[in-house]
Tab-separated table of C-alpha atoms and ligand atoms in Angstrom:
chain	number	residue	atom	x	y	z
A	844	UNK	CA	-6.616	38.679	-13.137
A	845	UNK	CA	-2.786	39.199	-13.733
A	846	UNK	CA	-0.395	36.792	-12.956
A	847	UNK	CA	1.366	38.483	-9.718
A	848	UNK	CA	5.366	37.049	-11.454
A	849	UNK	CA	4.736	38.059	-15.184
A	850	UNK	CA	3.014	40.957	-14.718
A	851	UNK	CA	0.636	40.588	-18.208
A	852	UNK	CA	-2.018	37.826	-17.837
A	853	UNK	CA	-0.730	35.042	-19.152
A	854	UNK	CA	-4.282	32.345	-19.946
A	855	UNK	CA	-4.435	28.411	-21.210
A	856	UNK	CA	-6.638	27.658	-23.446
A	857	UNK	CA	-6.164	23.227	-22.957
A	858	UNK	CA	-7.462	19.775	-24.531
A	859	UNK	CA	-6.496	16.985	-26.730
A	860	UNK	CA	-6.342	19.439	-30.663
A	861	UNK	CA	-7.067	15.967	-32.806
A	862	UNK	CA	-7.088	17.854	-34.356
A	863	UNK	CA	-7.742	21.407	-33.964
A	864	UNK	CA	-10.711	23.294	-35.466
A	865	UNK	CA	-12.464	25.900	-36.940
A	866	UNK	CA	-14.072	26.631	-33.319
A	867	UNK	CA	-10.899	25.812	-31.926
A	868	UNK	CA	-8.661	28.507	-33.925
A	869	UNK	CA	-12.152	30.854	-33.332
A	870	UNK	CA	-11.157	30.459	-28.936
A	871	UNK	CA	-7.968	30.808	-29.687
A	872	UNK	CA	-8.143	34.193	-32.405
A	873	UNK	CA	-10.940	36.174	-29.675
A	874	UNK	CA	-8.411	34.565	-25.632
A	875	UNK	CA	-5.418	35.470	-27.703
A	876	UNK	CA	-7.527	39.739	-28.110
A	877	UNK	CA	-8.150	39.187	-24.699
A	878	UNK	CA	-5.186	37.052	-22.956
A	879	UNK	CA	-1.845	38.931	-22.818
A	880	UNK	CA	-0.047	35.562	-23.774
A	881	UNK	CA	-2.193	32.668	-24.366
A	882	UNK	CA	-0.444	29.103	-24.247
A	883	UNK	CA	-2.514	26.646	-26.589
A	884	UNK	CA	-1.507	23.589	-24.309
A	885	UNK	CA	-1.941	20.508	-25.841
A	886	UNK	CA	-3.102	16.688	-23.362
A	887	UNK	CA	-0.058	14.216	-24.326
A	888	UNK	CA	-2.550	10.862	-23.143
A	889	UNK	CA	-2.055	8.624	-25.777
A	890	UNK	CA	-4.573	6.280	-22.955
A	891	UNK	CA	-6.741	8.001	-25.715
A	892	UNK	CA	-4.639	6.491	-28.651
A	893	UNK	CA	-5.542	10.078	-31.201
A	894	UNK	CA	-5.779	9.862	-35.062
A	895	UNK	CA	-2.976	12.003	-34.806
A	896	UNK	CA	0.701	12.266	-32.720
A	897	UNK	CA	1.091	15.033	-30.110
A	898	UNK	CA	4.043	16.762	-32.978
A	899	UNK	CA	1.456	16.115	-35.761
A	900	UNK	CA	-1.402	17.877	-33.223
A	901	UNK	CA	0.832	21.051	-31.739
A	902	UNK	CA	2.621	20.588	-35.271
A	903	UNK	CA	-1.114	21.690	-36.868
A	904	UNK	CA	-2.462	24.374	-34.017
A	905	UNK	CA	1.785	26.238	-34.819
A	906	UNK	CA	1.390	26.186	-38.173
A	907	UNK	CA	-2.185	27.876	-37.812
A	908	UNK	CA	-1.954	30.335	-35.284
A	909	UNK	CA	1.591	31.203	-37.303
A	910	UNK	CA	0.044	34.781	-37.093
A	911	UNK	CA	-0.288	35.011	-33.783
A	912	UNK	CA	2.399	36.104	-32.118
A	913	UNK	CA	1.170	35.875	-28.529
A	914	UNK	CA	0.342	32.347	-29.147
A	915	UNK	CA	2.390	30.293	-28.172
A	916	UNK	CA	1.960	26.307	-28.330
A	917	UNK	CA	3.191	23.449	-25.195
A	918	UNK	CA	2.056	20.618	-24.288
A	919	UNK	CA	1.581	18.084	-21.053
A	920	UNK	CA	1.348	15.203	-19.205
A	921	UNK	CA	-0.975	13.717	-16.033
A	922	UNK	CA	-2.732	17.094	-14.069
A	923	UNK	CA	-3.485	19.565	-15.997
A	924	UNK	CA	-3.598	21.866	-12.215
A	925	UNK	CA	0.307	20.748	-12.195
A	926	UNK	CA	1.440	22.224	-15.433
A	927	UNK	CA	-0.062	25.042	-14.071
A	928	UNK	CA	1.573	25.620	-11.742
A	929	UNK	CA	5.320	24.676	-13.675
A	930	UNK	CA	4.036	27.671	-15.831
A	931	UNK	CA	2.980	29.887	-12.826
A	932	UNK	CA	-0.074	30.712	-14.617
A	933	UNK	CA	-3.249	30.225	-13.243
A	934	UNK	CA	-5.881	30.926	-15.326
A	935	UNK	CA	-7.926	28.392	-17.861
A	936	UNK	CA	-9.455	28.827	-20.667
A	937	UNK	CA	-12.182	26.668	-22.134
A	938	UNK	CA	-15.473	26.660	-25.190
A	939	UNK	CA	-18.371	26.535	-24.189
A	940	UNK	CA	-20.599	24.961	-27.382
A	941	UNK	CA	-23.760	23.978	-26.478
A	942	UNK	CA	-25.320	23.196	-23.029
A	943	UNK	CA	-24.668	20.343	-23.447
A	944	UNK	CA	-20.385	20.932	-22.291
A	945	UNK	CA	-21.669	22.702	-19.606
A	946	UNK	CA	-21.811	19.827	-17.657
A	947	UNK	CA	-18.275	18.367	-18.108
A	948	UNK	CA	-17.564	22.107	-18.070
A	949	UNK	CA	-18.456	23.093	-15.157
A	950	UNK	CA	-16.930	19.518	-13.644
A	951	UNK	CA	-14.053	19.683	-14.798
A	952	UNK	CA	-13.545	23.665	-13.738
A	953	UNK	CA	-14.495	22.660	-9.989
A	954	UNK	CA	-12.156	19.587	-10.270
A	955	UNK	CA	-8.854	22.205	-10.574
A	956	UNK	CA	-10.127	24.970	-8.815
A	957	UNK	CA	-10.463	21.689	-5.931
A	958	UNK	CA	-6.930	21.007	-6.880
A	959	UNK	CA	-5.325	24.518	-6.318
A	960	UNK	CA	-7.655	27.436	-5.164
A	961	UNK	CA	-5.911	30.007	-6.911
A	962	UNK	CA	-7.264	28.538	-10.818
A	963	UNK	CA	-9.912	30.652	-12.580
A	964	UNK	CA	-11.527	29.293	-15.377
A	965	UNK	CA	-12.471	31.316	-18.268
A	966	UNK	CA	-15.070	30.402	-21.145
A	967	UNK	CA	-16.012	31.663	-24.136
A	968	UNK	CA	-19.161	31.131	-25.817
A	969	UNK	CA	-18.896	29.214	-29.403
A	970	UNK	CA	-19.941	30.862	-32.878
A	971	UNK	CA	-23.008	29.611	-33.256
A	972	UNK	CA	-21.984	28.375	-36.328
A	973	UNK	CA	-19.206	25.954	-34.569
A	974	UNK	CA	-21.998	24.435	-32.237
A	975	UNK	CA	-22.043	21.384	-33.256
A	976	UNK	CA	-18.251	21.430	-33.776
A	977	UNK	CA	-15.968	18.737	-33.185
A	978	UNK	CA	-12.455	17.015	-33.722
A	979	UNK	CA	-14.852	13.161	-33.495
A	980	UNK	CA	-16.785	14.485	-36.269
A	981	UNK	CA	-14.386	16.047	-38.815
A	982	UNK	CA	-12.828	12.722	-38.384
A	983	UNK	CA	-15.817	10.756	-38.479
A	984	UNK	CA	-16.799	12.818	-42.044
A	985	UNK	CA	-12.475	12.652	-42.590
A	986	UNK	CA	-12.022	8.628	-42.207
A	987	UNK	CA	-15.429	7.803	-45.055
A	988	UNK	CA	-13.637	11.048	-47.362
A	989	UNK	CA	-16.508	13.974	-47.029
A	990	UNK	CA	-15.987	17.688	-47.480
A	991	UNK	CA	-14.492	19.501	-43.542
A	992	UNK	CA	-12.878	21.782	-45.778
A	993	UNK	CA	-15.398	24.618	-44.237
A	994	UNK	CA	-14.588	23.268	-41.083
A	995	UNK	CA	-11.283	22.889	-39.990
A	996	UNK	CA	-8.402	24.875	-41.818
A	997	UNK	CA	-6.508	24.072	-45.359
A	998	UNK	CA	-3.127	22.652	-43.505
A	999	UNK	CA	-5.291	20.412	-41.197
A	1000	UNK	CA	-7.856	19.867	-44.729
A	1001	UNK	CA	-4.672	18.294	-45.382
A	1002	UNK	CA	-3.244	16.361	-42.745
A	1003	UNK	CA	-6.162	14.268	-43.291
A	1004	UNK	CA	-6.548	14.011	-46.637
A	1005	UNK	CA	-2.686	11.648	-45.720
A	1006	UNK	CA	-4.202	9.969	-42.542
A	1007	UNK	CA	-7.316	8.714	-44.449
A	1008	UNK	CA	-5.996	8.141	-48.814
A	1009	UNK	CA	-8.198	7.628	-51.236
A	1010	UNK	CA	-8.012	3.802	-51.922
A	1011	UNK	CA	-8.266	3.551	-55.710
B	569	PNS	O1	-10.440	18.566	-26.289
B	569	PNS	P1	-10.559	18.035	-24.451
B	569	PNS	O2	-10.203	16.639	-24.422
B	569	PNS	O3	-12.151	18.481	-24.231
B	569	PNS	O4	-9.625	18.959	-23.276
B	569	PNS	C1	-9.960	18.198	-21.804
B	569	PNS	C2	-8.693	18.412	-20.976
B	569	PNS	C3	-8.139	17.722	-22.135
B	569	PNS	C4	-8.657	19.400	-20.994
B	569	PNS	C5	-8.640	17.752	-19.418
B	569	PNS	O5	-9.217	16.125	-20.273
B	569	PNS	C6	-7.542	17.744	-18.790
B	569	PNS	O6	-6.797	18.606	-18.936
B	569	PNS	N1	-7.174	16.496	-18.636
B	569	PNS	C7	-6.050	16.487	-17.736
B	569	PNS	C8	-5.730	15.940	-16.757
B	569	PNS	C9	-6.728	16.565	-15.356
B	569	PNS	O7	-5.987	17.747	-15.123
B	569	PNS	N2	-7.915	16.178	-14.931
B	569	PNS	C10	-8.725	17.030	-14.262
B	569	PNS	C11	-9.642	17.258	-14.474
B	569	PNS	S1	-11.326	16.982	-14.967
């Protein structure tokens, strides 16, 4: 589906990204090949009480996607469909890790479609090696100074070390 006004296919990859993981990054790389342009849209929602501020989350995504010229990092608050209308984009990309993701994702996709019937959600299946991976799991390991080097890009690993310094 082409976004008529742009003439190119643009999709939004929305999420909390607190912080971005190798699982997210894999979806970003693959989606950036499918769509002409991919906007990674970070939810600015203080009620979720994120570990990383919006600015930190966006900066980390910017750093780890600097080799992808057709990926843009942006933020949104409130309803995703409102942001998409503003940007004139109607495609959403979401990653599916396991069957357990499906119910929530179906609910979200159906809600977004109900709110704006021009909005379509495309699912990409995560690589099996990332099927258990989530930002929450990464934070849990990092909080207790466990190894996260295989789970997140080096920039994020460093940022986590600063959030959870080892006390002497
Ligand atoms: O990374 P996450 O936390 O699974 O991402 C969820 C996100 C940000 C995509 C979703 O919560 C969202 O779009 N929130 C904005 C509010 C909204 O539009 N809700 C309607 C769909 S249920």
